[in-house]
Coordinates of C-alpha atoms in Angstrom, one line a residue:
M431 CA 27.4 12.0 -92.2
F432 CA 26.0 8.4 -91.7
V433 CA 26.6 6.2 -88.6
P434 CA 26.4 2.6 -90.0
G435 CA 24.1 0.1 -88.3
H436 CA 23.3 -3.5 -89.2
L437 CA 20.5 -5.9 -89.8
T438 CA 21.6 -8.8 -87.7
R439 CA 20.3 -12.1 -86.4
Q440 CA 21.3 -11.0 -82.9
Q441 CA 19.1 -9.2 -80.5
G442 CA 18.0 -5.6 -81.4
V443 CA 15.1 -3.4 -82.4
D444 CA 12.3 -4.8 -84.6
P445 CA 13.0 -3.1 -88.0
R446 CA 9.3 -3.3 -88.8
A447 CA 8.8 -0.5 -86.3
L448 CA 11.3 1.8 -88.1
T449 CA 11.1 4.1 -91.0
F450 CA 13.6 3.6 -93.8
A451 CA 14.7 6.1 -96.4
V452 CA 16.1 4.1 -99.4
L453 CA 18.5 6.4 -101.3
K454 CA 20.0 6.0 -104.8
L455 CA 22.2 8.5 -106.6
E456 CA 23.6 8.9 -110.1
T457 CA 26.7 11.0 -110.3
T458 CA 29.0 12.6 -112.9
G459 CA 32.0 10.6 -111.6
L460 CA 33.3 8.6 -108.7
H461 CA 35.2 11.2 -106.7
P462 CA 33.5 14.2 -105.2
N463 CA 36.8 15.4 -103.9
R464 CA 37.8 15.8 -107.6
G465 CA 34.7 17.7 -108.5
S466 CA 32.2 14.9 -109.3
R467 CA 28.6 15.9 -108.6
I468 CA 25.2 14.4 -108.2
C469 CA 23.1 14.4 -111.4
E470 CA 20.1 12.4 -110.2
L471 CA 18.7 11.5 -106.8
A472 CA 15.8 9.3 -105.6
I473 CA 14.5 8.4 -102.1
V474 CA 11.8 5.9 -101.2
R475 CA 10.5 6.3 -97.6
M476 CA 8.9 3.2 -96.3
R477 CA 8.0 1.4 -93.1
G478 CA 9.9 -1.7 -92.2
D479 CA 7.0 -3.9 -93.2
G480 CA 7.4 -2.6 -96.8
V481 CA 4.5 0.0 -96.9
V482 CA 5.7 2.9 -99.0
L483 CA 5.0 6.2 -97.4
D484 CA 6.5 8.7 -99.8
E485 CA 8.8 8.9 -102.8
Y486 CA 11.1 11.6 -104.2
A487 CA 13.0 11.7 -107.4
T488 CA 14.5 14.3 -109.7
L489 CA 17.3 15.0 -112.1
V490 CA 19.8 17.5 -110.6
D491 CA 21.7 20.1 -112.6
P492 CA 25.4 19.4 -111.5
G493 CA 26.6 22.7 -112.9
L494 CA 29.2 21.0 -115.0
R495 CA 29.4 19.0 -118.2
I496 CA 28.4 15.4 -118.0
T497 CA 30.9 13.1 -119.7
N498 CA 29.9 9.7 -118.3
D499 CA 26.4 9.3 -119.7
E500 CA 27.2 5.9 -121.0
F501 CA 26.9 4.6 -117.5
H502 CA 23.6 6.1 -116.4
G503 CA 22.1 7.5 -119.6
I504 CA 21.8 11.1 -118.3
T505 CA 22.9 13.7 -120.8
N506 CA 23.5 17.4 -120.6
A507 CA 20.3 18.0 -122.4
D508 CA 18.4 16.0 -119.8
V509 CA 19.5 18.1 -116.8
K510 CA 18.9 21.4 -118.6
G511 CA 16.2 23.1 -116.5
A512 CA 16.5 20.6 -113.7
P513 CA 16.9 21.9 -110.2
T514 CA 20.3 22.3 -108.6
F515 CA 21.2 20.6 -105.4
P516 CA 20.9 23.8 -103.3
Q517 CA 17.3 24.1 -104.6
I518 CA 16.4 20.6 -103.4
A519 CA 18.5 20.3 -100.3
G520 CA 15.6 21.1 -98.0
D521 CA 13.5 18.4 -99.7
V522 CA 16.3 15.9 -99.3
V523 CA 16.7 16.6 -95.6
G524 CA 13.0 16.3 -95.1
C525 CA 13.0 12.9 -96.8
L526 CA 15.9 11.6 -94.7
S527 CA 14.5 13.0 -91.4
G528 CA 13.5 10.4 -88.8
A529 CA 14.6 7.4 -90.9
V530 CA 17.3 4.9 -91.3
V531 CA 19.0 5.8 -94.6
V532 CA 19.6 2.7 -96.8
S533 CA 21.9 2.5 -99.8
H534 CA 23.6 -0.3 -101.6
Q535 CA 27.0 1.5 -101.2
L536 CA 26.5 3.7 -98.2
E537 CA 30.1 4.9 -98.1
F538 CA 29.8 6.1 -101.7
V539 CA 26.5 8.0 -101.0
D540 CA 28.0 9.4 -97.8
K541 CA 30.9 11.0 -99.6
F542 CA 28.7 12.7 -102.2
L543 CA 26.0 14.0 -99.8
S544 CA 28.7 15.2 -97.4
A545 CA 30.3 17.1 -100.2
E546 CA 27.1 18.6 -101.5
F547 CA 25.9 19.8 -98.1
G548 CA 29.5 20.9 -97.3
R549 CA 29.4 23.3 -100.2
L550 CA 26.2 24.8 -98.7
G551 CA 27.9 25.1 -95.3
V552 CA 25.4 22.7 -93.8
A553 CA 26.5 20.3 -91.1
L554 CA 23.8 17.8 -90.4
P555 CA 23.8 15.7 -87.2
P556 CA 24.8 12.0 -87.5
I557 CA 22.2 10.0 -89.3
P558 CA 21.7 6.2 -88.9
G559 CA 22.6 4.3 -92.1
L560 CA 22.4 0.8 -93.4
C561 CA 24.5 -0.5 -96.3
S562 CA 22.5 -3.2 -98.1
L563 CA 25.6 -4.4 -99.8
V564 CA 27.2 -5.3 -96.5
T565 CA 23.9 -6.9 -95.3
A566 CA 23.6 -9.0 -98.5
R567 CA 27.2 -10.2 -98.1
T568 CA 26.8 -11.0 -94.4
Q569 CA 23.5 -12.9 -94.7
L570 CA 23.5 -14.5 -98.2
D571 CA 26.0 -17.0 -99.6
R572 CA 25.8 -16.3 -103.3
W573 CA 28.4 -14.6 -105.4
G574 CA 27.2 -11.5 -107.3
Y575 CA 26.2 -8.8 -104.9
K576 CA 25.4 -6.0 -107.3
L577 CA 22.0 -4.4 -106.6
D578 CA 20.2 -5.9 -109.6
N579 CA 21.5 -9.4 -108.8
V580 CA 20.5 -9.2 -105.1
A581 CA 17.1 -7.8 -105.9
N582 CA 16.5 -10.5 -108.4
L583 CA 17.6 -13.2 -106.0
V584 CA 15.4 -11.9 -103.1
T585 CA 12.3 -10.6 -104.9
G586 CA 12.4 -13.0 -107.9
E587 CA 12.2 -10.1 -110.4
W588 CA 14.7 -8.1 -112.3
P589 CA 14.4 -4.4 -111.3
A590 CA 12.4 -2.3 -113.6
A591 CA 13.3 1.2 -114.9
L592 CA 17.0 0.8 -114.4
P593 CA 19.3 2.7 -114.5
S594 CA 17.2 5.5 -113.2
A595 CA 17.7 6.4 -109.5
L596 CA 14.0 5.9 -108.7
G597 CA 14.1 2.4 -110.3
G598 CA 17.1 1.5 -108.2
A599 CA 15.6 2.9 -105.0
R600 CA 12.4 1.0 -105.6
A601 CA 14.2 -2.2 -106.3
L602 CA 16.3 -1.8 -103.1
A603 CA 13.2 -0.9 -101.0
G604 CA 11.5 -4.1 -102.1
T605 CA 14.6 -6.1 -101.3
I606 CA 14.9 -4.7 -97.8
A607 CA 11.2 -5.4 -97.2
R608 CA 11.6 -9.0 -98.2
L609 CA 14.7 -9.5 -96.1
V610 CA 12.9 -8.0 -93.1
G611 CA 9.6 -9.8 -93.6
E612 CA 10.6 -13.2 -95.0
S613 CA 14.1 -14.1 -93.7
P614 CA 14.4 -17.7 -92.4
Q615 CA 15.6 -16.1 -89.1
P616 CA 14.4 -12.8 -87.8
L617 CA 16.6 -9.8 -88.5
H618 CA 16.9 -7.0 -86.0
W619 CA 18.3 -3.4 -86.2
Q620 CA 21.5 -2.7 -84.3
G621 CA 22.4 0.9 -84.5
P622 CA 21.3 4.4 -83.5
R623 CA 17.6 5.2 -83.6
P624 CA 16.5 7.6 -86.2
E625 CA 15.8 11.2 -85.0
P626 CA 14.2 14.2 -86.7
L627 CA 16.6 16.4 -88.6
P628 CA 16.6 20.2 -88.5
S629 CA 14.8 21.6 -91.5
L630 CA 16.5 23.7 -94.1
P631 CA 15.1 26.8 -95.7
G632 CA 13.3 26.3 -99.0
G633 CA 11.8 22.9 -100.0
G634 CA 8.9 22.3 -102.4
A635 CA 11.0 23.0 -105.4
T636 CA 9.8 21.9 -108.8
I637 CA 11.4 18.5 -109.7
A638 CA 12.4 16.8 -112.9
P639 CA 11.9 13.1 -112.5
R640 CA 13.5 10.9 -115.2
I641 CA 11.4 8.3 -117.0
V642 CA 13.1 5.2 -118.4
G643 CA 12.1 1.7 -119.3
L644 CA 8.8 2.6 -121.0
R645 CA 6.7 -0.4 -122.0
K646 CA 3.3 -0.6 -123.5
G647 CA 2.1 -3.5 -121.4
S648 CA -1.5 -4.5 -121.1
D649 CA -2.6 -1.1 -119.8
G650 CA -1.0 1.1 -122.4
W651 CA 2.0 3.4 -122.6
L652 CA 0.6 6.1 -120.3
A653 CA 0.1 3.6 -117.4
T654 CA 3.8 2.8 -117.5
L655 CA 4.7 6.4 -117.9
T656 CA 2.7 7.4 -114.8
A657 CA 4.1 4.4 -112.8
R658 CA 7.7 5.5 -113.6
L659 CA 7.0 8.9 -111.9
P660 CA 7.5 9.3 -108.1
Y661 CA 4.6 9.2 -105.7
L662 CA 4.9 12.2 -103.5
A663 CA 2.6 12.7 -100.6
N664 CA 2.8 16.5 -101.1
P665 CA 3.6 16.9 -104.8
P666 CA 5.0 20.3 -106.0
R667 CA 3.1 22.2 -108.5
P668 CA 4.2 21.3 -112.1
R669 CA 5.5 24.0 -114.5
P670 CA 2.5 25.6 -116.3
D671 CA 4.3 25.9 -119.6
G672 CA 5.4 22.2 -119.4
V673 CA 1.8 21.1 -118.7
R674 CA 0.6 23.1 -121.6
D675 CA 3.1 21.4 -124.0
Y676 CA 2.2 18.0 -122.5
R677 CA -1.5 18.5 -123.0
A678 CA -0.9 19.7 -126.6
L679 CA 1.1 16.6 -127.4
L680 CA -1.4 14.4 -125.7
A681 CA -4.2 15.7 -127.9
H682 CA -2.0 15.2 -131.0
A683 CA -1.2 11.6 -129.9
L684 CA -4.8 10.7 -129.2
A685 CA -6.2 12.2 -132.5
D686 CA -6.0 8.7 -134.0
G687 CA -7.3 7.0 -130.8
R688 CA -4.0 5.4 -129.8
I689 CA -0.5 6.2 -128.5
V690 CA 2.5 4.6 -130.1
G691 CA 6.0 4.2 -128.7
E692 CA 7.6 7.3 -130.2
E693 CA 4.7 9.5 -128.9
A694 CA 5.1 7.9 -125.5
A695 CA 8.8 8.7 -125.4
Q696 CA 8.1 12.3 -126.3
L697 CA 5.4 12.5 -123.6
A698 CA 7.9 11.2 -121.1
T699 CA 10.3 13.9 -122.0
L700 CA 7.6 16.6 -121.5
A701 CA 6.5 15.0 -118.2
T702 CA 10.1 15.4 -116.9
R703 CA 10.2 19.0 -118.1
A704 CA 6.8 19.7 -116.5
G705 CA 7.9 18.2 -113.2
L706 CA 5.0 15.8 -113.1
T707 CA 4.5 13.2 -110.3
Q708 CA 2.1 10.3 -110.2
T709 CA -0.6 12.5 -108.6
T710 CA -0.2 15.5 -110.8
A711 CA 0.1 13.4 -114.0
R712 CA -3.3 11.7 -113.1
Q713 CA -4.8 15.1 -112.5
V714 CA -3.6 16.3 -115.9
H715 CA -5.0 13.2 -117.6
E716 CA -8.3 13.4 -115.9
E717 CA -8.7 17.1 -116.6
F718 CA -7.8 16.4 -120.3
L719 CA -10.6 13.8 -120.5
A720 CA -13.1 15.9 -118.6
D721 CA -12.6 18.7 -121.1
A722 CA -13.1 16.3 -124.0
R723 CA -16.3 15.0 -122.5
A724 CA -17.6 18.5 -122.0
R725 CA -17.0 19.2 -125.7
A726 CA -18.9 16.0 -126.6
E727 CA -21.9 17.0 -124.4
A728 CA -22.0 20.6 -125.5
D729 CA -24.8 19.9 -128.0
G730 CA -26.8 17.8 -125.5
V731 CA -26.1 14.5 -127.2
V732 CA -23.1 12.1 -127.0
T733 CA -23.0 10.3 -130.3
T734 CA -21.8 6.7 -130.8
V735 CA -18.7 8.0 -132.5
E736 CA -17.9 10.5 -129.7
L737 CA -18.4 7.8 -127.1
K738 CA -16.0 5.5 -128.9
E739 CA -13.4 8.4 -129.0
L740 CA -13.9 9.0 -125.3
Q741 CA -13.6 5.3 -124.5
R742 CA -10.3 5.0 -126.4
A743 CA -8.9 8.1 -124.7
A744 CA -10.1 7.0 -121.3
K745 CA -8.4 3.6 -121.7
E746 CA -5.1 5.2 -122.7
L747 CA -5.4 7.8 -119.8
A748 CA -6.4 5.2 -117.2
A749 CA -9.4 7.4 -116.5
S750 CA -12.4 5.3 -117.5
H751 CA -14.2 6.2 -114.3
L752 CA -14.8 9.6 -115.7
I753 CA -17.1 8.3 -118.4
S754 CA -18.5 5.3 -116.5
D755 CA -22.0 6.7 -116.5
L756 CA -21.9 7.1 -120.3
E757 CA -20.6 3.6 -120.7
E758 CA -23.3 2.3 -118.3
A759 CA -26.0 3.9 -120.3
A760 CA -24.6 2.5 -123.6
A761 CA -24.2 -0.9 -122.0
A762 CA -27.8 -0.8 -120.7
N763 CA -28.9 0.0 -124.2
R764 CA -26.9 -2.8 -125.7
A765 CA -28.2 -5.2 -123.0
R766 CA -31.7 -4.3 -123.9
N767 CA -31.1 -4.9 -127.5
N768 CA -29.3 -8.2 -126.8
G769 CA -31.2 -9.4 -123.8
P770 CA -32.8 -12.8 -123.2
L771 CA -36.2 -11.4 -124.4
R772 CA -34.8 -10.1 -127.7
G773 CA -37.3 -10.8 -130.5
W774 CA -40.3 -10.6 -128.2
R775 CA -42.9 -8.0 -129.1
I776 CA -45.6 -7.5 -126.5
M777 CA -48.7 -5.4 -126.3
Q778 CA -50.3 -4.0 -123.2
V779 CA -54.0 -3.4 -122.6
G780 CA -54.4 -1.2 -119.5
D781 CA -52.1 1.2 -117.6
S782 CA -52.1 0.0 -114.0
A783 CA -49.0 0.2 -111.9
A784 CA -48.6 -3.6 -112.1
M785 CA -48.8 -3.4 -115.9
T786 CA -46.2 -0.7 -116.1
E787 CA -43.8 -2.7 -113.9
V788 CA -44.1 -5.8 -116.0
V789 CA -43.7 -3.9 -119.3
D790 CA -40.6 -2.1 -117.9
Y791 CA -39.1 -5.5 -116.9
A792 CA -39.7 -6.9 -120.4
V793 CA -38.1 -3.8 -122.1
E794 CA -35.0 -4.0 -119.8
H795 CA -34.5 -7.5 -121.0
G796 CA -34.7 -6.8 -124.7
A797 CA -38.5 -7.0 -125.5
K798 CA -40.2 -4.4 -127.7
V799 CA -43.6 -2.8 -127.0
A800 CA -46.0 -2.9 -130.0
V801 CA -48.4 -0.1 -130.7
N802 CA -50.5 -1.9 -133.3
L803 CA -51.5 -5.6 -133.2
T804 CA -49.7 -7.3 -136.0
K805 CA -48.5 -10.8 -136.7
T806 CA -45.2 -10.1 -135.0
V807 CA -46.8 -9.5 -131.6
R808 CA -46.0 -12.5 -129.4
L809 CA -47.9 -11.7 -126.3
L810 CA -50.8 -9.4 -125.3
I811 CA -51.0 -8.5 -121.6
S812 CA -54.3 -7.4 -120.1
D813 CA -54.8 -6.0 -116.6
G814 CA -58.6 -7.0 -116.7
A815 CA -59.8 -3.5 -116.7
A816 CA -60.9 -3.4 -120.4
Q817 CA -62.2 -6.9 -121.3
D818 CA -64.2 -5.4 -124.1
D819 CA -61.2 -3.9 -125.8
P820 CA -61.3 -5.0 -129.5
R821 CA -57.6 -5.7 -129.5
I822 CA -58.2 -8.7 -127.2
A823 CA -60.7 -10.3 -129.5
K824 CA -58.5 -9.6 -132.5
A825 CA -55.5 -11.1 -130.7
L826 CA -57.4 -14.3 -129.8
A827 CA -58.6 -14.6 -133.4
A828 CA -55.0 -14.3 -134.6
G829 CA -53.7 -16.9 -132.2
V830 CA -51.8 -14.5 -130.0
D831 CA -51.5 -15.5 -126.4
V832 CA -53.5 -13.2 -124.1
V833 CA -52.4 -13.3 -120.4
T834 CA -53.0 -11.5 -117.2
V835 CA -50.4 -9.3 -115.6
E836 CA -49.5 -11.9 -113.1
Q837 CA -49.2 -14.6 -115.8
A838 CA -47.1 -12.4 -117.9
R839 CA -44.7 -11.7 -115.0
K840 CA -44.1 -15.5 -114.4
L841 CA -43.7 -16.2 -118.1
L842 CA -41.3 -13.3 -118.8
E843 CA -39.2 -13.9 -115.7
G844 CA -38.9 -17.6 -116.5
E845 CA -37.8 -16.9 -120.1
A846 CA -35.3 -14.2 -119.0
T847 CA -33.6 -16.3 -116.3
K848 CA -33.1 -19.4 -118.5
V849 CA -29.3 -20.2 -118.2
G850 CA -27.9 -22.9 -120.5
G851 CA -25.4 -25.2 -118.9
G852 CA -21.8 -24.9 -120.2
L853 CA -20.4 -27.6 -122.3
F854 CA -17.3 -28.0 -120.0
V855 CA -18.7 -27.5 -116.6
D856 CA -17.0 -30.1 -114.4
S857 CA -17.1 -29.8 -110.6
A858 CA -14.3 -32.5 -110.3
G859 CA -12.0 -30.2 -112.3
E860 CA -12.7 -27.3 -109.9
Q861 CA -11.8 -29.6 -107.0
V862 CA -8.5 -30.5 -108.6
A863 CA -7.6 -26.8 -109.2
N864 CA -8.4 -26.0 -105.6
R865 CA -6.2 -28.9 -104.3
L866 CA -3.2 -27.8 -106.4
A867 CA -3.6 -24.2 -105.2
A868 CA -3.5 -25.4 -101.6
E869 CA -0.4 -27.5 -102.3
R870 CA 1.4 -24.6 -103.8
A871 CA 0.5 -22.4 -100.9
A872 CA 1.8 -25.0 -98.4
A873 CA 5.1 -25.3 -100.3
N874 CA 5.5 -21.6 -100.8
R875 CA 9.1 -21.3 -99.5
P876 CA 11.1 -18.5 -101.1
E877 CA 13.9 -19.9 -103.3
W878 CA 16.4 -17.3 -102.0
H879 CA 16.3 -19.1 -98.6
E880 CA 18.6 -21.7 -100.2
F881 CA 21.4 -19.1 -100.1
W882 CA 20.9 -18.0 -96.5
R883 CA 24.1 -18.5 -94.7
P884 CA 24.1 -21.1 -91.8
R885 CA 25.3 -18.2 -89.7
E886 CA 26.0 -14.6 -90.5
L887 CA 29.5 -13.5 -91.1
T888 CA 31.3 -11.9 -88.2
P889 CA 33.0 -8.5 -88.8
V890 CA 36.4 -10.3 -88.9
E891 CA 35.2 -12.8 -91.5
Y892 CA 33.6 -10.0 -93.5
R893 CA 36.8 -8.0 -93.6
A894 CA 38.9 -11.0 -94.6
R895 CA 36.5 -12.0 -97.4
F896 CA 35.4 -8.7 -98.9
V897 CA 37.8 -5.9 -97.7
D898 CA 41.4 -7.1 -97.2
R899 CA 41.5 -9.1 -100.4
R900 CA 40.7 -6.0 -102.3
D901 CA 43.1 -3.8 -100.4
D902 CA 45.9 -6.3 -101.1
W903 CA 45.1 -6.3 -104.8
D904 CA 48.0 -4.5 -106.4
E905 CA 47.6 -4.3 -110.2
A906 CA 51.2 -3.4 -110.7
A907 CA 52.3 -6.6 -109.1
L908 CA 50.2 -8.8 -111.4
E909 CA 52.2 -11.0 -113.8
I910 CA 50.7 -12.5 -116.9
R911 CA 52.4 -15.7 -117.8
I912 CA 51.4 -17.2 -121.1
T913 CA 52.8 -20.6 -122.1
V914 CA 52.9 -21.1 -125.9
P915 CA 53.1 -24.8 -127.0
A916 CA 56.5 -25.4 -128.7
A917 CA 56.3 -25.6 -132.5
R918 CA 56.9 -28.9 -134.2
Q919 CA 60.4 -29.6 -135.4
M920 CA 60.8 -28.2 -138.9
Q921 CA 61.3 -30.7 -141.6
P922 CA 64.5 -30.5 -143.7
G923 CA 64.5 -27.9 -146.4
P924 CA 63.3 -28.8 -149.9
V925 CA 65.7 -30.5 -152.3
P926 CA 67.3 -28.0 -154.6
G927 CA 65.4 -27.7 -157.8
A928 CA 62.2 -29.0 -156.2
R929 CA 59.0 -26.9 -156.5
K930 CA 57.8 -25.0 -153.3
A931 CA 54.5 -25.7 -151.7
P932 CA 53.1 -22.3 -150.9
V933 CA 49.6 -23.5 -149.9
A934 CA 51.0 -25.8 -147.2
A935 CA 53.3 -23.1 -145.9
K936 CA 50.3 -20.7 -145.6
K937 CA 48.3 -23.3 -143.7
S938 CA 51.2 -23.9 -141.3
G939 CA 51.5 -20.1 -140.6
C940 CA 47.7 -19.9 -139.9
A941 CA 47.9 -22.8 -137.6
A942 CA 50.8 -21.3 -135.6
T943 CA 48.8 -18.0 -135.4
F944 CA 45.8 -19.9 -134.2
L945 CA 47.7 -21.8 -131.5
F946 CA 49.4 -18.6 -130.3
G947 CA 46.1 -16.7 -130.1
G948 CA 44.4 -19.6 -128.4
A949 CA 47.2 -19.7 -125.8
I950 CA 46.7 -16.0 -125.1
L951 CA 43.0 -16.4 -124.6
V952 CA 43.6 -19.3 -122.2
G953 CA 46.1 -17.3 -120.2
V954 CA 43.7 -14.3 -120.0
A955 CA 40.8 -16.5 -119.0
E956 CA 42.9 -18.1 -116.2
L957 CA 43.9 -14.6 -115.0
V958 CA 40.3 -13.5 -114.9
R959 CA 39.3 -16.6 -113.1
Q960 CA 41.9 -16.1 -110.4
V961 CA 41.0 -12.4 -109.9
V962 CA 37.3 -13.1 -109.7
A963 CA 37.7 -16.0 -107.3

């Protein structure tokens, strides 16, 4: 099904101009010719420069009992209601079309996909493929070529959301992007160019993406839940009954204003059953919050308690933008109450436009407008139109400052813009920080470059190192030789009539057992060392 190509240091096509479809499978066994089937599939389509174009991920009902869930965590209950491979075959072909298919064990993936499409009677044309395991072995000189080890070496991070297929596909996609974009020597594609594939009937089937590795993080449980879902450019419609259950549980979880771990796990299960994607999950969350806001505004007033409930829910749902206007209004009110002119009470005499502007400015910065002249009034502003107003004379008699509109503007603006200097402001420290940042940027050489082979392995060298040695490994021919140290010469038997020493004899037996067991462990360790080497 796949025609292998290579990422090589030799001349070829710039891989940044290609589209890659990074594919990861989970299966019920290792041998499709013995009946093993696919039970989860994920594809990440990306450009060679690492820009993700589309994602696809779903559990797959294999049509048989799963007995190896200890390896991937997928149970028979998980795939209940998931689509079968015939239902998603059209979507899979669409994701692979026009791309170089990448897998960490391309031969393994080839066998399973060929078997699945063969059962449907579908013969696809040859598709260019890239085995990242072969690429890693050819270019990197570091033992440990499992996907998580290679991804950690190249990206500096352990893959998240393993062992889900989408988590593996994302980790591999990030690894390929780093290899293409940051290798010490440019890599080129040598192999067939990707071509469009013939479309299959169907497509757009409801999916069942698996969510693993939930973490609360700094943004909350739902942010991680949503991130674990696939990003589909054209997401399928979720199941209405699944969305109904998801919303009901969401309301129950947010009744106390926060989501805890057990509730997040239950929501993840319902998100899978509903067939949510990143896009549709956000739509459900936003519609949920919009409905709650509408209930709060039904009586024409959003109380402080209601606003706090909305804010807590919006934070959990990552949808604060839907109540930003309410928060801005509340923030403006708090700013007025805690502004730099807090404690100022002013009185106005006159109603000119200039007077209104100055008074509005004062109120926005925390001042209060007095109706009656009392001893708490700090400033009386007159626009000069009513010099005989008795409040002016009364203010002067009480020692209250009486100023014109222009004088009031300067006074209030000066008071509002007073900014105290920080206790720890230090321009020299800022310069040191900038210098260190520049030094780090200049020395920003990826650590994995240390394991870049001086030259890539040739096909002959690769076969000798990674293929032939495994083909020659005959387990039946292995011999385990264990050398047990000879026991010390036994002392002459006890003198007749003398008392026995049972404690000493017991200790001697324990020591012999310990020596024999230790010798076995040493022998096994040596065997393992020779096999691994």
